[in-house]
Short mmCIF file of C-alpha atoms and ligand atoms in Angstrom, two decimals:
data_model
loop_
_atom_site.label_atom_id
_atom_site.label_comp_id
_atom_site.label_asym_id
_atom_site.label_seq_id
_atom_site.Cartn_x
_atom_site.Cartn_y
_atom_site.Cartn_z
CA UNK N 122 30.94 23.69 142.54
CA UNK N 123 30.15 20.14 143.51
CA UNK N 124 29.58 20.18 147.23
CA UNK N 125 29.72 16.41 147.61
CA UNK N 126 33.44 16.41 146.81
CA UNK N 127 34.31 18.50 149.85
CA UNK N 128 35.25 17.08 153.20
CA UNK N 129 32.94 17.91 156.14
CA UNK N 130 35.70 20.01 157.66
CA UNK N 131 35.99 22.09 154.49
CA UNK N 132 32.23 22.62 154.38
CA UNK N 133 32.40 23.75 157.97
CA UNK N 134 35.23 26.13 157.04
CA UNK N 135 33.15 27.58 154.17
CA UNK N 136 30.18 28.03 156.51
CA UNK N 137 32.37 29.86 158.99
CA UNK N 138 33.63 32.27 156.33
CA UNK N 139 30.06 32.95 155.22
CA UNK N 140 28.94 33.44 158.80
CA UNK N 141 31.82 35.86 159.44
CA UNK N 142 30.86 38.10 156.52
CA UNK N 143 27.21 38.08 157.62
CA UNK N 144 28.05 39.01 161.21
CA UNK N 145 30.34 41.80 159.99
CA UNK N 146 27.44 43.22 157.95
CA UNK N 147 25.11 42.94 160.95
CA UNK N 148 27.55 44.81 163.19
CA UNK N 149 27.96 47.53 160.57
CA UNK N 150 24.21 48.11 160.36
CA UNK N 151 23.89 47.86 164.13
CA UNK N 152 26.46 50.60 164.73
CA UNK N 153 24.62 52.95 162.39
CA UNK N 154 21.25 52.15 163.99
CA UNK N 155 22.65 52.59 167.47
CA UNK N 156 24.19 55.92 166.53
CA UNK N 157 20.93 57.21 165.06
CA UNK N 158 18.80 56.00 167.97
CA UNK N 159 21.19 57.43 170.54
CA UNK N 160 21.28 60.74 168.72
CA UNK N 161 17.48 60.92 168.52
CA UNK N 162 16.98 59.88 172.15
CA UNK N 163 19.58 62.32 173.49
CA UNK N 164 17.89 65.14 171.60
CA UNK N 165 14.40 64.05 172.71
CA UNK N 166 15.31 63.91 176.42
CA UNK N 167 17.08 67.22 176.10
CA UNK N 168 20.71 66.22 176.73
CA UNK N 169 21.56 67.59 173.30
CA UNK N 170 20.03 70.80 172.07
CA UNK N 171 18.15 70.17 168.81
CA UNK N 172 18.96 73.70 167.75
CA UNK N 173 22.69 72.86 167.56
CA UNK N 174 22.63 69.13 166.91
CA UNK N 175 19.43 68.62 164.89
CA UNK N 176 18.26 64.99 165.00
CA UNK N 177 17.66 62.08 162.62
CA UNK N 178 13.92 62.71 162.52
CA UNK N 179 14.39 66.43 161.93
CA UNK N 180 16.82 65.62 159.13
CA UNK N 181 14.17 63.37 157.59
CA UNK N 182 11.57 66.12 157.69
CA UNK N 183 14.07 68.61 156.30
CA UNK N 184 14.80 66.23 153.42
CA UNK N 185 11.08 65.91 152.72
CA UNK N 186 10.59 69.68 152.99
CA UNK N 187 13.51 70.48 150.76
CA UNK N 188 12.34 67.90 148.23
CA UNK N 189 8.83 69.34 148.28
CA UNK N 190 10.06 72.82 147.40
CA UNK N 191 12.16 71.19 144.66
CA UNK N 192 15.28 72.75 146.10
CA UNK N 193 17.26 69.78 147.31
CA UNK N 194 17.28 68.01 143.98
CA UNK N 195 18.44 71.22 142.33
CA UNK N 196 21.33 71.60 144.79
CA UNK N 197 22.30 67.93 144.48
CA UNK N 198 22.21 68.21 140.73
CA UNK N 199 24.49 71.26 140.72
CA UNK N 200 27.08 69.82 143.09
CA UNK N 201 27.08 66.37 141.50
CA UNK N 202 27.45 67.92 138.05
CA UNK N 203 30.41 70.08 139.13
CA UNK N 204 32.08 67.16 140.86
CA UNK N 205 31.67 64.74 137.97
CA UNK N 206 32.87 67.32 135.47
CA UNK N 207 35.90 68.27 137.58
CA UNK N 208 36.66 64.59 138.18
CA UNK N 209 36.47 63.75 134.48
CA UNK N 210 38.53 66.73 133.33
CA UNK N 211 41.22 66.16 135.97
CA UNK N 212 41.48 62.45 135.25
CA UNK N 213 41.63 62.77 131.47
CA UNK N 214 43.82 65.86 131.34
CA UNK N 215 46.11 64.54 134.10
CA UNK N 216 46.61 61.24 132.32
CA UNK N 217 47.34 63.00 129.04
CA UNK N 218 49.93 65.22 130.74
CA UNK N 219 51.47 62.16 132.39
CA UNK N 220 51.72 60.52 128.95
CA UNK N 221 53.46 63.60 127.57
CA UNK N 222 55.91 63.60 130.49
CA UNK N 223 56.61 59.86 129.98
CA UNK N 224 57.14 60.43 126.28
CA UNK N 225 59.71 63.20 126.61
CA UNK N 226 62.55 62.84 129.09
CA UNK N 227 63.49 66.45 128.37
CA UNK N 228 60.04 67.76 129.22
CA UNK N 229 59.99 65.67 132.38
CA UNK N 230 63.29 66.90 133.74
CA UNK N 231 62.52 70.51 132.84
CA UNK N 232 59.09 70.48 134.49
CA UNK N 233 60.07 68.39 137.51
CA UNK N 234 60.58 71.26 140.04
CA UNK N 235 57.33 72.95 139.00
CA UNK N 236 55.34 69.80 139.57
CA UNK N 237 56.92 69.30 142.98
CA UNK N 238 56.00 72.84 144.03
CA UNK N 239 52.48 72.52 142.61
CA UNK N 240 52.06 69.28 144.53
CA UNK N 241 53.00 70.73 147.90
CA UNK N 242 51.08 73.97 147.42
CA UNK N 243 47.72 74.07 149.27
CA UNK N 244 45.45 74.57 146.26
CA UNK N 245 42.89 76.53 148.29
CA UNK N 246 45.44 79.35 148.43
CA UNK N 247 44.80 79.86 144.72
CA UNK N 248 41.06 80.38 145.34
CA UNK N 249 41.02 84.19 145.11
CA UNK N 250 43.20 84.11 142.00
CA UNK N 251 40.92 81.55 140.36
CA UNK N 252 37.90 83.71 141.06
CA UNK N 253 39.57 86.71 139.48
CA UNK N 254 40.72 84.72 136.45
CA UNK N 255 37.68 82.62 135.59
CA UNK N 256 34.93 84.55 137.41
CA UNK N 257 32.98 83.85 140.58
CA UNK N 258 30.74 81.06 139.34
CA UNK N 259 30.55 77.43 138.35
CA UNK N 260 33.79 77.78 136.38
CA UNK N 261 35.72 78.69 139.50
CA UNK N 262 34.32 75.68 141.38
CA UNK N 263 35.19 73.26 138.61
CA UNK N 264 38.64 74.81 138.25
CA UNK N 265 39.26 74.30 141.98
CA UNK N 266 38.12 70.69 141.72
CA UNK N 267 40.39 70.03 138.71
CA UNK N 268 43.33 71.72 140.41
CA UNK N 269 43.04 69.54 143.48
CA UNK N 270 42.72 66.27 141.54
CA UNK N 271 45.07 66.82 138.65
CA UNK N 272 48.45 66.99 140.34
CA UNK N 273 48.04 63.69 142.14
CA UNK N 274 46.73 62.16 138.90
CA UNK N 275 49.80 63.31 136.98
CA UNK N 276 52.24 62.12 139.64
CA UNK N 277 50.61 58.71 140.19
CA UNK N 278 50.15 57.92 136.52
CA UNK N 279 53.65 59.09 135.61
CA UNK N 280 55.23 56.90 138.25
CA UNK N 281 53.11 53.94 137.06
CA UNK N 282 54.33 54.56 133.49
CA UNK N 283 57.96 54.87 134.55
CA UNK N 284 57.82 51.76 136.75
CA UNK N 285 57.14 49.48 133.81
CA UNK N 286 59.67 46.64 133.67
CA UNK N 287 62.69 47.59 131.52
CA UNK N 288 62.86 44.09 130.05
CA UNK N 289 59.26 44.33 128.89
CA UNK N 290 60.22 47.47 126.98
CA UNK N 291 63.26 45.66 125.55
CA UNK N 292 60.94 42.85 124.48
CA UNK N 293 58.77 45.32 122.59
CA UNK N 294 61.85 46.89 121.01
CA UNK N 295 63.20 43.51 119.95
CA UNK N 296 59.99 43.11 117.95
CA UNK N 297 60.76 46.52 116.42
CA UNK N 298 57.98 48.38 118.24
CA UNK N 299 57.69 52.17 117.81
CA UNK N 300 57.38 54.40 120.85
CA UNK N 301 53.69 54.78 120.16
CA UNK N 302 53.24 51.01 120.05
CA UNK N 303 55.14 50.66 123.32
CA UNK N 304 52.75 53.21 124.81
CA UNK N 305 49.52 51.67 123.61
CA UNK N 306 50.38 47.98 123.84
CA UNK N 307 52.47 47.98 127.01
CA UNK N 308 52.65 51.15 129.11
CA UNK N 309 48.94 52.00 129.19
CA UNK N 310 47.47 48.53 129.82
CA UNK N 311 50.23 47.88 132.33
CA UNK N 312 49.14 50.97 134.31
CA UNK N 313 45.45 50.07 134.41
CA UNK N 314 45.46 48.92 138.03
CA UNK N 315 47.17 52.15 139.07
CA UNK N 316 44.64 54.08 137.04
CA UNK N 317 41.79 52.56 139.02
CA UNK N 318 43.41 53.51 142.31
CA UNK N 319 43.86 57.06 141.00
CA UNK N 320 40.14 57.10 140.24
CA UNK N 321 39.45 56.03 143.81
CA UNK N 322 41.64 58.79 145.25
CA UNK N 323 40.06 61.31 142.87
CA UNK N 324 36.54 60.45 144.01
CA UNK N 325 37.48 61.75 147.47
CA UNK N 326 39.54 64.67 146.16
CA UNK N 327 36.88 65.85 143.69
CA UNK N 328 34.30 66.28 146.47
CA UNK N 329 36.81 68.21 148.54
CA UNK N 330 37.51 70.46 145.57
CA UNK N 331 33.88 71.12 144.74
CA UNK N 332 32.73 71.81 148.28
CA UNK N 333 35.71 74.06 148.88
CA UNK N 334 34.89 75.88 145.65
CA UNK N 335 31.27 76.23 146.69
CA UNK N 336 32.28 77.63 150.08
CA UNK N 337 34.17 80.30 148.19
CA UNK N 338 31.79 81.42 145.49
CA UNK N 339 28.57 79.49 145.00
CA UNK N 340 24.94 80.52 144.74
CA UNK N 341 23.70 76.93 144.73
CA UNK N 342 24.82 73.42 145.57
CA UNK N 343 25.28 71.36 148.71
CA UNK N 344 28.34 73.34 149.79
CA UNK N 345 26.28 76.48 149.40
CA UNK N 346 23.46 74.94 151.47
CA UNK N 347 25.91 74.15 154.25
CA UNK N 348 27.27 77.68 154.35
CA UNK N 349 23.79 79.18 154.04
CA UNK N 350 22.38 76.89 156.77
CA UNK N 351 25.15 77.81 159.17
CA UNK N 352 24.75 81.52 158.49
CA UNK N 353 21.04 81.49 159.37
CA UNK N 354 21.71 79.00 162.16
CA UNK N 355 19.56 76.29 160.61
CA UNK N 356 21.65 73.31 161.65
CA UNK N 357 18.99 71.01 160.21
CA UNK N 358 19.95 72.17 156.75
CA UNK N 359 23.69 71.89 157.44
CA UNK N 360 23.45 68.33 158.70
CA UNK N 361 20.98 67.27 156.02
CA UNK N 362 23.35 68.49 153.31
CA UNK N 363 26.24 66.71 154.98
CA UNK N 364 24.33 63.42 155.08
CA UNK N 365 23.36 63.76 151.42
CA UNK N 366 27.02 64.46 150.59
CA UNK N 367 28.05 61.27 152.39
CA UNK N 368 25.55 59.28 150.37
CA UNK N 369 26.64 60.80 147.05
CA UNK N 370 30.37 60.32 147.69
CA UNK N 371 29.72 56.75 148.86
CA UNK N 372 27.69 56.05 145.74
CA UNK N 373 30.42 57.37 143.46
CA UNK N 374 33.01 55.27 145.25
CA UNK N 375 30.75 52.27 144.82
CA UNK N 376 30.69 52.76 141.04
CA UNK N 377 34.47 52.98 140.87
CA UNK N 378 34.54 49.77 142.92
CA UNK N 379 32.32 48.09 140.32
CA UNK N 380 34.71 49.24 137.61
CA UNK N 381 37.62 47.84 139.56
CA UNK N 382 35.98 44.44 139.84
CA UNK N 383 35.36 44.43 136.12
CA UNK N 384 38.98 45.32 135.37
CA UNK N 385 40.35 42.73 137.80
CA UNK N 386 38.43 40.04 135.98
CA UNK N 387 40.23 40.77 132.69
CA UNK W 87 78.67 25.88 105.70
CA UNK W 88 79.20 29.60 105.41
CA UNK W 89 79.16 32.07 108.26
CA UNK W 90 75.74 33.28 109.37
CA UNK W 91 76.39 35.69 112.23
CA UNK W 92 79.70 37.56 112.12
CA UNK W 93 81.27 39.61 114.92
CA UNK W 94 84.12 41.55 113.34
CA UNK W 95 86.41 43.37 115.81
CA UNK W 96 83.51 44.55 117.95
CA UNK W 97 84.12 47.05 120.75
CA UNK W 98 81.51 48.52 123.02
CA UNK W 99 81.82 51.28 125.63
CA UNK W 100 79.18 52.32 128.14
CA UNK W 101 78.89 56.03 128.83
CA UNK W 102 77.85 57.06 132.32
CA UNK W 103 78.03 60.31 134.25
CA UNK W 104 81.01 59.01 136.21
CA UNK W 105 82.93 57.95 133.13
CA UNK W 106 83.26 55.78 130.08
CA UNK W 107 84.09 52.13 130.43
CA UNK W 108 84.93 49.39 128.04
CA UNK W 109 82.44 46.49 128.26
CA UNK W 110 83.26 44.54 125.09
CA UNK W 111 86.84 44.43 123.88
CA UNK W 112 87.72 43.26 120.35
CA UNK W 113 85.21 40.43 120.11
CA UNK W 114 85.49 38.19 117.03
CA UNK W 115 83.49 35.09 116.20
CA UNK W 116 81.41 33.39 113.54
CA UNK W 117 78.26 31.34 113.93
CA UNK W 118 76.87 29.00 111.29
CA UNK W 119 73.24 28.64 110.36
CA UNK W 120 71.39 26.18 112.58
CA UNK W 121 74.07 26.20 115.27
CA UNK W 122 73.25 26.38 118.96
CA UNK W 123 75.83 28.51 120.77
CA UNK W 124 76.12 28.96 124.51
CA UNK W 125 78.01 31.93 125.90
CA UNK W 126 79.33 31.56 129.43
CA UNK W 127 81.25 34.08 131.46
CA UNK W 128 81.57 35.56 134.92
CA UNK W 129 78.57 37.61 135.93
CA UNK W 130 78.82 41.27 134.92
CA UNK W 131 81.32 40.48 132.16
CA UNK W 132 79.09 41.73 129.36
CA UNK W 133 76.96 38.78 128.18
CA UNK W 134 73.70 40.70 128.13
CA UNK W 135 75.51 43.54 126.38
CA UNK W 136 76.57 41.15 123.61
CA UNK W 137 72.96 40.04 123.09
CA UNK W 138 71.77 43.65 123.01
CA UNK W 139 74.37 44.31 120.32
CA UNK W 140 73.18 41.32 118.30
CA UNK W 141 69.56 42.41 118.69
CA UNK W 142 70.46 45.86 117.38
CA UNK W 143 69.31 47.50 120.63
CA UNK W 144 72.84 48.84 121.14
CA UNK W 145 75.28 49.90 118.48
CA UNK W 146 78.93 48.83 118.62
CA UNK W 147 81.33 51.65 119.40
CA UNK W 148 83.62 50.10 116.81
CA UNK W 149 83.48 47.06 114.55
CA UNK W 150 80.78 45.35 112.56
CA UNK W 151 78.06 42.78 113.26
CA UNK W 152 76.42 41.12 110.27
CA UNK W 153 73.61 38.58 110.17
CA UNK W 154 73.11 36.66 106.93
CA UNK W 155 74.71 39.50 104.97
CA UNK W 156 72.55 42.27 106.44
CA UNK W 157 72.93 44.68 109.33
CA UNK W 158 71.43 43.47 112.61
CA UNK W 159 69.58 46.78 112.94
CA UNK W 160 67.11 45.74 110.27
CA UNK W 161 67.22 41.97 110.79
CA UNK W 162 64.39 40.07 112.41
CA UNK W 163 65.79 38.76 115.69
CA UNK W 164 63.96 37.00 118.51
CA UNK W 165 64.82 37.72 122.14
CA UNK W 166 63.90 35.64 125.17
CA UNK W 167 64.47 36.96 128.69
CA UNK W 168 65.06 35.61 132.15
CA UNK W 169 61.40 36.08 132.97
CA UNK W 170 58.68 35.27 130.46
CA UNK W 171 57.22 38.81 130.41
CA UNK W 172 53.85 37.59 129.24
CA UNK W 173 51.26 40.35 129.40
CA UNK W 174 48.66 39.46 132.01
CA UNK W 175 45.96 41.49 130.28
CA UNK W 176 46.25 39.38 127.14
CA UNK W 177 45.24 35.78 126.61
CA UNK W 178 47.91 33.24 125.68
CA UNK W 179 46.91 33.49 122.04
CA UNK W 180 46.99 37.30 122.08
CA UNK W 181 50.38 37.20 123.78
CA UNK W 182 51.73 35.04 120.99
CA UNK W 183 50.29 37.44 118.41
CA UNK W 184 52.16 40.42 119.97
CA UNK W 185 55.15 40.32 117.63
CA UNK W 186 53.01 40.02 114.51
CA UNK W 187 50.77 42.86 115.68
CA UNK W 188 53.78 45.11 116.16
CA UNK W 189 55.13 44.26 112.76
CA UNK W 190 51.53 44.75 111.57
CA UNK W 191 51.61 41.80 109.25
CA UNK W 192 48.85 39.74 110.75
CA UNK W 193 48.35 37.92 107.46
CA UNK W 194 46.62 34.57 107.37
CA UNK W 195 49.75 32.62 106.55
CA UNK W 196 51.32 33.76 109.84
CA UNK W 197 48.33 33.02 112.03
CA UNK W 198 48.21 29.60 110.39
CA UNK W 199 51.84 29.11 111.46
CA UNK W 200 50.95 30.17 115.00
CA UNK W 201 48.05 27.74 115.14
CA UNK W 202 50.41 25.03 113.91
CA UNK W 203 52.92 25.87 116.67
CA UNK W 204 50.18 25.91 119.31
CA UNK W 205 48.99 22.46 118.34
CA UNK W 206 52.47 21.04 117.86
CA UNK W 207 53.67 22.14 121.28
CA UNK W 208 50.56 21.36 123.29
CA UNK W 209 49.30 24.88 123.92
CA UNK W 210 46.09 24.74 121.89
CA UNK W 211 43.97 24.00 124.97
CA UNK W 212 45.39 27.02 126.80
CA UNK W 213 44.84 29.48 123.94
CA UNK W 214 42.18 31.50 125.73
CA UNK W 215 43.64 31.33 129.22
CA UNK W 216 45.53 34.14 130.89
CA UNK W 217 49.23 33.76 131.84
CA UNK W 218 48.56 33.52 135.58
CA UNK W 219 46.65 30.30 134.98
CA UNK W 220 49.77 28.55 133.62
CA UNK W 221 52.77 27.02 135.40
CA UNK W 222 56.20 28.63 135.19
CA UNK W 223 57.47 26.05 132.72
CA UNK W 224 54.42 26.40 130.52
CA UNK W 225 54.75 30.19 130.54
CA UNK W 226 58.36 29.97 129.33
CA UNK W 227 57.16 27.73 126.51
CA UNK W 228 54.58 30.37 125.56
CA UNK W 229 57.31 33.02 125.65
CA UNK W 230 59.38 30.91 123.23
CA UNK W 231 56.46 30.39 120.86
CA UNK W 232 55.74 34.16 121.00
CA UNK W 233 59.31 34.75 119.86
CA UNK W 234 59.23 32.08 117.15
CA UNK W 235 55.88 33.34 115.79
CA UNK W 236 57.64 36.14 113.88
CA UNK W 237 60.03 33.60 112.30
CA UNK W 238 63.22 35.25 113.56
CA UNK W 239 66.49 34.65 111.74
CA UNK W 240 68.24 34.25 115.04
CA UNK W 241 67.06 33.45 118.54
CA UNK W 242 68.69 35.05 121.61
CA UNK W 243 68.15 33.56 125.06
CA UNK W 244 69.34 35.53 128.08
CA UNK W 245 69.47 33.16 131.06
CA UNK W 246 65.93 32.06 130.24
CA UNK W 247 65.77 29.40 132.93
CA UNK W 248 67.31 31.13 135.91
CA UNK W 249 63.98 32.27 137.35
CA UNK W 250 62.67 28.68 137.49
CA UNK W 251 63.16 26.16 140.27
CA UNK W 252 65.66 23.36 139.60
CA UNK W 253 63.19 20.60 138.68
CA UNK W 254 61.20 22.80 136.29
CA UNK W 255 64.43 24.10 134.85
CA UNK W 256 65.58 20.67 133.68
CA UNK W 257 62.18 20.04 132.08
CA UNK W 258 62.05 23.43 130.38
CA UNK W 259 65.62 22.95 129.08
CA UNK W 260 64.54 19.77 127.30
CA UNK W 261 61.39 21.44 126.07
CA UNK W 262 63.10 24.54 124.70
CA UNK W 263 65.93 22.59 123.09
CA UNK W 264 63.43 20.28 121.43
CA UNK W 265 61.38 23.15 120.01
CA UNK W 266 64.46 25.01 118.79
CA UNK W 267 65.77 21.90 117.06
CA UNK W 268 62.44 21.08 115.44
CA UNK W 269 62.06 24.63 114.15
CA UNK W 270 65.71 24.55 112.96
CA UNK W 271 66.52 27.83 114.71
CA UNK W 272 69.96 29.31 115.06
CA UNK W 273 70.29 30.23 118.71
CA UNK W 274 72.60 31.94 121.17
CA UNK W 275 72.08 31.09 124.82
CA UNK W 276 73.67 33.19 127.53
CA UNK W 277 74.12 31.62 130.94
CA UNK W 278 76.38 31.53 133.94
CA UNK W 279 75.43 27.90 134.55
CA UNK W 280 78.15 25.73 132.99
CA UNK W 281 76.17 22.48 133.04
CA UNK W 282 73.22 24.16 131.39
CA UNK W 283 75.51 25.36 128.60
CA UNK W 284 77.02 21.91 128.09
CA UNK W 285 73.63 20.21 128.08
CA UNK W 286 72.17 22.51 125.42
CA UNK W 287 74.82 23.76 123.00
CA UNK W 288 76.82 22.67 119.98
CA UNK W 289 79.64 25.05 120.83
CA UNK W 290 80.47 27.04 123.93
CA UNK W 291 82.11 30.45 123.92
CA UNK W 292 83.91 31.21 127.15
CA UNK W 293 84.34 34.91 127.90
CA UNK W 294 86.92 36.72 129.99
CA UNK W 295 85.79 38.97 132.82
CA UNK W 296 85.05 42.60 131.93
CA UNK W 297 85.87 43.89 129.40
CA UNK W 298 84.58 40.77 127.67
CA UNK W 299 86.51 39.15 124.90
CA UNK W 300 86.60 35.57 123.65
CA UNK W 301 88.76 33.41 125.90
CA UNK W 302 88.23 30.03 124.26
CA UNK W 303 85.74 28.02 122.23
CA UNK W 304 84.70 24.50 123.13
CA UNK W 305 83.24 22.22 120.45
CA UNK W 306 80.91 19.70 122.11
CA UNK W 307 80.63 16.18 120.75
CA UNK W 308 77.40 14.53 121.78
CA UNK W 309 75.05 12.17 119.99
CA UNK W 310 72.55 14.37 118.16
CA UNK W 311 69.54 12.52 119.51
CA UNK W 312 70.38 13.13 123.16
CA UNK W 313 68.14 15.49 125.11
CA UNK W 314 69.83 17.98 127.45
CA UNK W 315 68.84 15.80 130.37
CA UNK W 316 70.38 12.69 128.80
CA UNK W 317 73.57 14.60 128.01
CA UNK W 318 74.09 15.14 131.70
CA UNK W 319 74.48 11.36 132.12
CA UNK W 320 77.22 11.06 129.48
CA UNK W 321 80.77 10.29 130.59
CA UNK W 322 82.45 13.24 128.84
CA UNK W 323 79.92 15.69 130.35
CA UNK W 324 82.03 16.11 133.46
CA UNK W 325 85.20 16.34 131.39
CA UNK W 326 83.75 19.36 129.56
CA UNK W 327 82.49 20.73 132.83
CA UNK W 328 85.90 20.60 134.52
CA UNK W 329 87.61 22.13 131.53
CA UNK W 330 85.26 25.11 131.32
CA UNK W 331 85.13 25.51 135.06
CA UNK W 332 88.89 25.81 135.09
CA UNK W 333 88.89 28.38 132.32
CA UNK W 334 86.33 30.44 134.24
CA UNK W 335 87.99 30.20 137.62
CA UNK W 336 91.18 31.61 136.09
CA UNK W 337 89.09 34.68 135.35
CA UNK W 338 88.28 35.59 138.93
N1 ADP T 33 73.04 50.71 130.62
C1 ADP T 33 74.23 50.56 131.23
N2 ADP T 33 74.98 51.65 131.54
C2 ADP T 33 76.16 51.51 132.15
N3 ADP T 33 76.73 50.34 132.49
C3 ADP T 33 76.06 49.22 132.20
C4 ADP T 33 74.77 49.26 131.56
N4 ADP T 33 74.33 48.00 131.43
C5 ADP T 33 75.28 47.21 131.94
N5 ADP T 33 76.33 47.92 132.40
C6 ADP T 33 77.56 47.38 133.01
O1 ADP T 33 78.23 46.67 132.00
C7 ADP T 33 78.78 45.47 132.49
C8 ADP T 33 78.27 44.29 131.72
O2 ADP T 33 76.89 44.17 131.93
P1 ADP T 33 76.05 42.93 131.38
O3 ADP T 33 76.24 42.82 129.93
O4 ADP T 33 74.64 43.11 131.86
O5 ADP T 33 76.71 41.69 132.15
P2 ADP T 33 76.24 40.17 132.27
O6 ADP T 33 74.98 40.02 131.47
O7 ADP T 33 77.36 39.37 131.76
O8 ADP T 33 76.01 39.91 133.72
C9 ADP T 33 78.41 45.41 133.96
O9 ADP T 33 79.52 45.83 134.71
C10 ADP T 33 77.27 46.38 134.09
O10 ADP T 33 77.29 46.97 135.37
MG1 MG T 34 73.00 39.50 132.17
#
């Protein structure tokens, strides 16, 4: 950009926008810092009981301790692995099912009531059944994660497919396109934006699924740490795991955001 | 010249859950090669249905439609819509290639023809841009080139200008007419805008309200060199306008 072409007022306007984003960032950091300091101080002066509320410093030492024994990394690895796997399976399988439902009107109308019921059912209710069917282990956790993500994936992708402009389909047909060509050259690329927003929703959902699964059955993982910590009344462990979870989920969301930026540029 | 497109006692019924209704009723006409036909009629009378029949997207309930001696189901027919329907995820060039890709005959001769069209109609510089970077008029020109790229035997235009603002519309009319004439295309334009029909066509078919059938045909006599915009300044333009307007207002 050639700055010398802009009027002074416009330059001022640009500066203001830049300043606004900077101040927003500063406030965001400030709130976090204030929260941490307040928390620490209240614990130190004894207003809050460290036994129930832990404290930022105690969380730091817990992180260091857990790292030293090699445990934390192990638990993170387990939970992250389950979440990513569940996320990937639900997204791919859900999209494939949505494609099948788009392809066949018959299939769609036949399955419609089942999907509606599955959507409104609280998936956690299936927990005991899942454990009996696939065993009380990693499989059950991943199954829970997939179950929670997949229905919303199917419904969102299907409605994106069906919302494609009728005239665009006519255009393809006037060129003599086959159904498969309509799918690959129009329906799928047209639904890309919706696909990204499904990914975003699934990032949140996948963590819910995994942690819920771990509450039910696990022997390791962050969800397990939380349950274990609360059972032995080590709130340090519970809060440490929660903070780590926040960071992981935030990081995953960040990567989807990067992907979104890349797609938007196309 | 012999007949190119033939509508022979064509009937079409729509089937819906609430009943069956007759949309096209005993439609007969002939179009010669290279002719530019405009079809006007009250809205909802069945104009789009006629184009879908010509494009082979619908099949007549009764009667026969032939294009250059073959069935329209197999014929190569180009269709242009009210909106340009360019795909935002493709560049201009890739958009224009769409038809060839679908027909999977991306042979060199065809891409050479596309390059020729791009240069001839001032789109070469926009080749690698995305649709959102172009103006509405420019996008409609791309949509036309995309349709012409597959060398259709017949070009169908379904109210292709109605989504544009008035000023752009007059420009794009000139533009489209010029390209169609240079490429010697046979074309059918559907519109509810009488002056647009008079400014573009060689003949105008006036339809009755639903079920559509041919009410009358108007042969237009204008100097061949006149652009659609120039036609609007001719003395007999308003004479044609009044005549067709009267025919249509009897229909309501
Ligand atoms: N797929 C369809 N099913 C049932 N009725 C239809 C369908 N498409 C159009 N129609 C009806 O057929 C009539 C003619 O439609 P159309 O050809 O789109 O009219 P026009 O293009 O002249 O406005 C209208 O009354 C419309 O409601
Ligand atoms: Mg119409």
